[in-house]
Short mmCIF file of C-alpha atoms in Angstrom, two decimals:
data_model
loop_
_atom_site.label_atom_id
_atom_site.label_comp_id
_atom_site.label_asym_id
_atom_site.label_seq_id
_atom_site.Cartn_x
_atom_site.Cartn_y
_atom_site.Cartn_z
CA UNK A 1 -47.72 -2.68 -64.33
CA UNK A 2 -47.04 0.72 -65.85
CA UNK A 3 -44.39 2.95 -63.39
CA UNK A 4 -45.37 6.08 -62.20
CA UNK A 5 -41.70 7.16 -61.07
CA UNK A 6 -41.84 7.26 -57.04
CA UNK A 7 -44.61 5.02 -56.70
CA UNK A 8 -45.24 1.37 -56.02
CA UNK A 9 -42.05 0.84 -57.18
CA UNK A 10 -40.51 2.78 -54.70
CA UNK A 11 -42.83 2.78 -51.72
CA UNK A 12 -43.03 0.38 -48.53
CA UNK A 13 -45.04 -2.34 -49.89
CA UNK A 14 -44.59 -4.74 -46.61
CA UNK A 15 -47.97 -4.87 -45.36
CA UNK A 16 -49.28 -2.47 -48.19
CA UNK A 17 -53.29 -3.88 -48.21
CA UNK A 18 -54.45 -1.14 -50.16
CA UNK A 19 -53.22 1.50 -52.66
CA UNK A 20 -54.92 3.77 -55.29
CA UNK A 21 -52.68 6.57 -56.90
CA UNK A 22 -54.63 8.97 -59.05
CA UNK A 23 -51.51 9.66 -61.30
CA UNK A 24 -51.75 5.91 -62.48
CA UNK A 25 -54.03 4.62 -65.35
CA UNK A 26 -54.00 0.99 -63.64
CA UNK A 27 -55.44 2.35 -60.44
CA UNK A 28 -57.72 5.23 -62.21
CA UNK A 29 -58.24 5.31 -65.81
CA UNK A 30 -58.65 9.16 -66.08
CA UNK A 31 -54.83 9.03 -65.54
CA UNK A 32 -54.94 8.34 -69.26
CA UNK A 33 -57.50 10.79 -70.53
CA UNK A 34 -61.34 9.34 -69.33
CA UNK A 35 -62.84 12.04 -66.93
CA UNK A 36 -65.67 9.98 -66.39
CA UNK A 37 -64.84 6.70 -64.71
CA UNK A 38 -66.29 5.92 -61.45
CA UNK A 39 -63.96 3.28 -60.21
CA UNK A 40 -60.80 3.20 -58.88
CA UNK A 41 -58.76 0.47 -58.93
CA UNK A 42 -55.91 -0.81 -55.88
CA UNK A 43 -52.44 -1.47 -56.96
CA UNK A 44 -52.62 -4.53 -54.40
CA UNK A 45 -54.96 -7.03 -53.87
CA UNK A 46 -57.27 -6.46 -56.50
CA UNK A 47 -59.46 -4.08 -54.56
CA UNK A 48 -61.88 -1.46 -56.05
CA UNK A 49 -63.27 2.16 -54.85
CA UNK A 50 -66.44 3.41 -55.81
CA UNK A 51 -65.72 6.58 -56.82
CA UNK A 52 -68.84 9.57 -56.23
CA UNK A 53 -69.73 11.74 -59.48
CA UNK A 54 -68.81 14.50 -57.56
CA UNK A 55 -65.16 13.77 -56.64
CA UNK A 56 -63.53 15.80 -60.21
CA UNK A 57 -60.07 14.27 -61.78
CA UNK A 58 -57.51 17.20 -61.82
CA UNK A 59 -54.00 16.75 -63.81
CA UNK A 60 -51.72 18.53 -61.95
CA UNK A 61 -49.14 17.20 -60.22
CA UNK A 62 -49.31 14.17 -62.26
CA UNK A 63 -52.95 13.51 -61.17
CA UNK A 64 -54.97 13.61 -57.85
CA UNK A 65 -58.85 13.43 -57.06
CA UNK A 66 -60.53 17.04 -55.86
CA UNK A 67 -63.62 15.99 -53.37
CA UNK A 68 -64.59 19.77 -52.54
CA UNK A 69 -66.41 18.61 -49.73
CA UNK A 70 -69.18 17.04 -51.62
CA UNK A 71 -67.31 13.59 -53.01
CA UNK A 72 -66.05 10.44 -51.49
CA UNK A 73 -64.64 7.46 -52.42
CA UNK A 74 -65.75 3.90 -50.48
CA UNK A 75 -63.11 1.23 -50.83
CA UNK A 76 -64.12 -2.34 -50.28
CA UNK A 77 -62.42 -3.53 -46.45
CA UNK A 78 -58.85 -4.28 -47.49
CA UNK A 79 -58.55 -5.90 -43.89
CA UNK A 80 -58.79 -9.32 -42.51
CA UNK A 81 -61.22 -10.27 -39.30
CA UNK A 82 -57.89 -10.48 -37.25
CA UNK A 83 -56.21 -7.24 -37.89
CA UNK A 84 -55.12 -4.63 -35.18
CA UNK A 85 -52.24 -2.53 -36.55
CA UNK A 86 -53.77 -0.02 -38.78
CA UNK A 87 -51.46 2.67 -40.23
CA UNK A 88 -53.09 5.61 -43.21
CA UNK A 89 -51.21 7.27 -45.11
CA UNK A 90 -52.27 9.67 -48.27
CA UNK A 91 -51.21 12.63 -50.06
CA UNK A 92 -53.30 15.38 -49.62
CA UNK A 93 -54.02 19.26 -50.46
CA UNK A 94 -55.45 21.01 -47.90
CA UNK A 95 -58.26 23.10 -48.99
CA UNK A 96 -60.77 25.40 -46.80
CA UNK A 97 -60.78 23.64 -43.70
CA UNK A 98 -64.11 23.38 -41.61
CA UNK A 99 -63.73 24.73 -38.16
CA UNK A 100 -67.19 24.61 -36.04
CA UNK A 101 -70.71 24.16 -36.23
CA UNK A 102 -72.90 21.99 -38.11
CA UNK A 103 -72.90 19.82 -39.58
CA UNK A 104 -68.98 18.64 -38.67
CA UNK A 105 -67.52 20.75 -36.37
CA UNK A 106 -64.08 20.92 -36.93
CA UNK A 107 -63.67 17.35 -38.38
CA UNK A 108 -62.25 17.29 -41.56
CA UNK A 109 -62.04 13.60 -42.21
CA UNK A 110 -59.89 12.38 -44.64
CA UNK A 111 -59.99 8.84 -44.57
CA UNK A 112 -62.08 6.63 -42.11
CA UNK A 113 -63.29 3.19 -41.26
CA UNK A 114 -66.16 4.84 -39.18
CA UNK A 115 -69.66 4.68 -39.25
CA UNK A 116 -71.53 6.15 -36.58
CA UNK A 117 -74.85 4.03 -36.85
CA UNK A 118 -74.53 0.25 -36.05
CA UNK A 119 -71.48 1.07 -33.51
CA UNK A 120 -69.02 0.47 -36.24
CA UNK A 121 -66.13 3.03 -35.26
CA UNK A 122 -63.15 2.10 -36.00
CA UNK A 123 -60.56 4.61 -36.59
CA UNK A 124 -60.16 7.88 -38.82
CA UNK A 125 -56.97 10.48 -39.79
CA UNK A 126 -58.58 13.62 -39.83
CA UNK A 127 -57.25 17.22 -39.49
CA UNK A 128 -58.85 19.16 -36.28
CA UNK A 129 -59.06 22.86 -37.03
CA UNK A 130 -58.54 25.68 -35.57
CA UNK A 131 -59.42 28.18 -38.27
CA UNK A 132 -60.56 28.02 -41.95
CA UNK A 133 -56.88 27.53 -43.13
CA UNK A 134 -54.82 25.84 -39.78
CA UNK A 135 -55.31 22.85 -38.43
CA UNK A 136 -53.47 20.03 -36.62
CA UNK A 137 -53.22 16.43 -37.35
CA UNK A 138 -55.40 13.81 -35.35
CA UNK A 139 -56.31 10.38 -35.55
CA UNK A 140 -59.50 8.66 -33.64
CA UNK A 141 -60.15 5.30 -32.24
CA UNK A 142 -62.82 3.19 -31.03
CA UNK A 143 -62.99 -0.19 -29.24
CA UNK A 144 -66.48 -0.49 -28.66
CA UNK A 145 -67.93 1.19 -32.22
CA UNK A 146 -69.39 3.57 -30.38
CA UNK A 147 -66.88 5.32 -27.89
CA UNK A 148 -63.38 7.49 -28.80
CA UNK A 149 -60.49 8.61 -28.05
CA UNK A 150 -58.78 11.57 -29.57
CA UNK A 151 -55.50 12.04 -30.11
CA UNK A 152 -54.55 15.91 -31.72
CA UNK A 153 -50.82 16.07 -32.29
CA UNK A 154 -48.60 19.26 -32.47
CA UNK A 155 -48.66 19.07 -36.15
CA UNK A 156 -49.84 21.70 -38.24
CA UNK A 157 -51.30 22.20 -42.02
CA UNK A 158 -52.01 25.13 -43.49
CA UNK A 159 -54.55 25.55 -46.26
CA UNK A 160 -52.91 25.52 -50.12
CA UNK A 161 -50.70 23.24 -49.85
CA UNK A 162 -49.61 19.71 -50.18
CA UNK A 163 -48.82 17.26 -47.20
CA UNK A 164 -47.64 13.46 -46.69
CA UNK A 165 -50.02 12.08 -43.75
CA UNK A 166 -49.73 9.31 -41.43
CA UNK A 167 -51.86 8.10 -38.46
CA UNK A 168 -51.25 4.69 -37.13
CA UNK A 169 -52.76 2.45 -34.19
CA UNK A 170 -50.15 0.42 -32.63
CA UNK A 171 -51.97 -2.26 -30.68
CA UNK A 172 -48.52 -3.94 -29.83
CA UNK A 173 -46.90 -0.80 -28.12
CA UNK A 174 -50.41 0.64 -27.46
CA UNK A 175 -50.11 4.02 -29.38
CA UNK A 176 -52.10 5.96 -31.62
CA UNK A 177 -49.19 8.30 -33.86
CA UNK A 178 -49.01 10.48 -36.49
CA UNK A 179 -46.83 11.85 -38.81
CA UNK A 180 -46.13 14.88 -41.53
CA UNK A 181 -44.04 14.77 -44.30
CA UNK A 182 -41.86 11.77 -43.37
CA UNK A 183 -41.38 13.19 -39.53
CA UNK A 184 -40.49 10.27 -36.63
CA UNK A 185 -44.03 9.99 -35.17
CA UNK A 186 -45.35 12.12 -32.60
CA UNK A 187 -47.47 9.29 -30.17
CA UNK A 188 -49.29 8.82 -27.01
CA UNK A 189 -50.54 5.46 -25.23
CA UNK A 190 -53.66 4.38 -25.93
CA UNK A 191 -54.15 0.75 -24.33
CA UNK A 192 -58.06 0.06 -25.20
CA UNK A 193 -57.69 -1.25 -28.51
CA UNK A 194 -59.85 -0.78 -31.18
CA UNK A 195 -63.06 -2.60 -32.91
CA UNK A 196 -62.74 -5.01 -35.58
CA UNK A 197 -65.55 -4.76 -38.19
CA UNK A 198 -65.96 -5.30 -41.94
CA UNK A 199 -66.99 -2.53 -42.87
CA UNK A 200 -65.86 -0.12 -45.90
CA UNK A 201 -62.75 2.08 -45.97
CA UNK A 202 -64.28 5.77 -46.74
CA UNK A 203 -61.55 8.75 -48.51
CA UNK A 204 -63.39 12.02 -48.21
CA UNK A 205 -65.64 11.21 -44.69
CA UNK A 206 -67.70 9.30 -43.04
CA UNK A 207 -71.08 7.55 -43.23
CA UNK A 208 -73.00 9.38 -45.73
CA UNK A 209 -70.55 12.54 -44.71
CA UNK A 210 -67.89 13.66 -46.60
CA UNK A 211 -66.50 16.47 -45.13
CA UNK A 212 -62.97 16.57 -46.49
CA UNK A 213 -63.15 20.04 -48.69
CA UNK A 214 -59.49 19.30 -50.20
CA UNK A 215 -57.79 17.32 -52.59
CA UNK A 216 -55.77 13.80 -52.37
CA UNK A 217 -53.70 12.01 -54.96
CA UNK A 218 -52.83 8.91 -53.02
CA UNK A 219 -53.99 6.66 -50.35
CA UNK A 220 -52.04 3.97 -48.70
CA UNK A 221 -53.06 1.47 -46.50
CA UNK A 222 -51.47 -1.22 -44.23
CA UNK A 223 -51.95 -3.54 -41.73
CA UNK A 224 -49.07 -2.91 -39.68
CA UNK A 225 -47.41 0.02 -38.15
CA UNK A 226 -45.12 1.95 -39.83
CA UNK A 227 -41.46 2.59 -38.71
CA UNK A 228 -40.53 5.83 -38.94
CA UNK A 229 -37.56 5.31 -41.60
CA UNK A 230 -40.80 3.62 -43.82
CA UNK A 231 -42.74 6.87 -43.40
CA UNK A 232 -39.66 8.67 -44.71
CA UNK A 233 -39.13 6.44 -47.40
CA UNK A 234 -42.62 6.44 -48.68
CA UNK A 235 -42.59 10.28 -48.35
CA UNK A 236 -39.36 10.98 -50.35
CA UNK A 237 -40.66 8.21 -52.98
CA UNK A 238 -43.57 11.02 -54.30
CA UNK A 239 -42.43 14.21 -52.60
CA UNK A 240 -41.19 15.52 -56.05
CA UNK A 241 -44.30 15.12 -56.93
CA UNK A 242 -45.39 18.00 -54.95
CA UNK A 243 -42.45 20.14 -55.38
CA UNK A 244 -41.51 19.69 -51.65
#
């Protein structure tokens, strides 16, 4: 496998179920020139993401996907029928942030296994805002597919710029946590659990929604929880990257 330096080389791959990385041509082949490709390949387990003809290929900082709001990528389930640690994790650029009325509200959903119809909620990271260009980090989580519980951390973004994100449910420890930029985890307890279902992965929204109106370059995902010396690891593996 070609290196990207800081990547899979250098990232937690314990657990690692899931990983595309736009900077490299075996995940994404417009990492080597083709702006036209509609697949996207995992680094792990031999997954694939169907990539929408609206999400555009950008070169900068060594490669990332722009969605504008109007693409999405759907990942085949990288998860088992037995799974209950769930911890995302991407690189993203935060871009004019929706904050109220329809059709999202202030969701800006950045990766999700959530689909409202057929009570198949699951759990999203998302960023709640407050205005156009602040917002704080949240994760959601359902144990019925229907029902959930919101958790908004302290953590803030701020539009035009780049940020490692992390949102984790703990079943173990009963938490749902989050994290920016390789920071310990900010958590509460959440004891309900969530719903296991086979249904895609979505980067960009949810159901036929994609309301994510930034930019990511990499998504990670794992079926365990995090520690928080992994979440600094994996963030000082690409954070050059970003000129943080």
């Amino acid at each position: 496998m070609s290196k990207v330096q800081g990547g899979i080389n250098q990232i937690v791959t314990d657990g690692l179920v899931f990983y595309i990385d736009a900077a490299n041509h075996k995940s994404y082949i417009s990492g080597s020139g083709d702006t036209s490709d509609s697949t996207t390949y995992s680094l792990v387990n031999n997954l694939t993401g169907s990539v929408s003809s609206s999400v555009n290929y950008n070169t900068d900082n060594l490669g990332f996907f722009s969605l504008n709001s109007i693409g999405k990528i759907e990942a085949q389930n990288p998860y088992s029928t037995t799974y209950t640690d769930l911890s995302f994790a991407c690189w993203v650029y935060v871009g004019t942030l929706f904050d109220g009325g329809a059709p999202y509200g202030t969701n800006n959903d950045i990766i999700s296994k959530w689909d409202t119809s057929g009570n198949n909620k699951v759990f999203k990271l998302q960023i709640s805002a407050s205005s156009n260009s602040i917002g704080s980090v949240s994760v959601q989580a359902s144990n019925n597919g229907s029902t959930e519980t919101s958790f908004v951390s302290t953590e803030r973004v701020e539009r035009g710029n780049w940020y490692y994100l992390v949102g984790c449910h703990d079943n173990i420890n009963q938490k749902l946590s989050v994290s920016v930029n390789g920071s310990a985890f900010e958590s509460t307890d959440y004891s309900s659990g969530i719903k296991v279902t086979d249904n895609q992965v979505k980067i960009g929204g949810i159901d036929a929604e994609n309301s994510w109106s930034g930019s990511i370059a990499c998504v990670q995902l794992y079926d365990k929880i995090l520690t928080d010396t992994e979440v600094l690891q994996n963030y000082n593996a690409l954070k050059y990257r970003f000129n943080l």
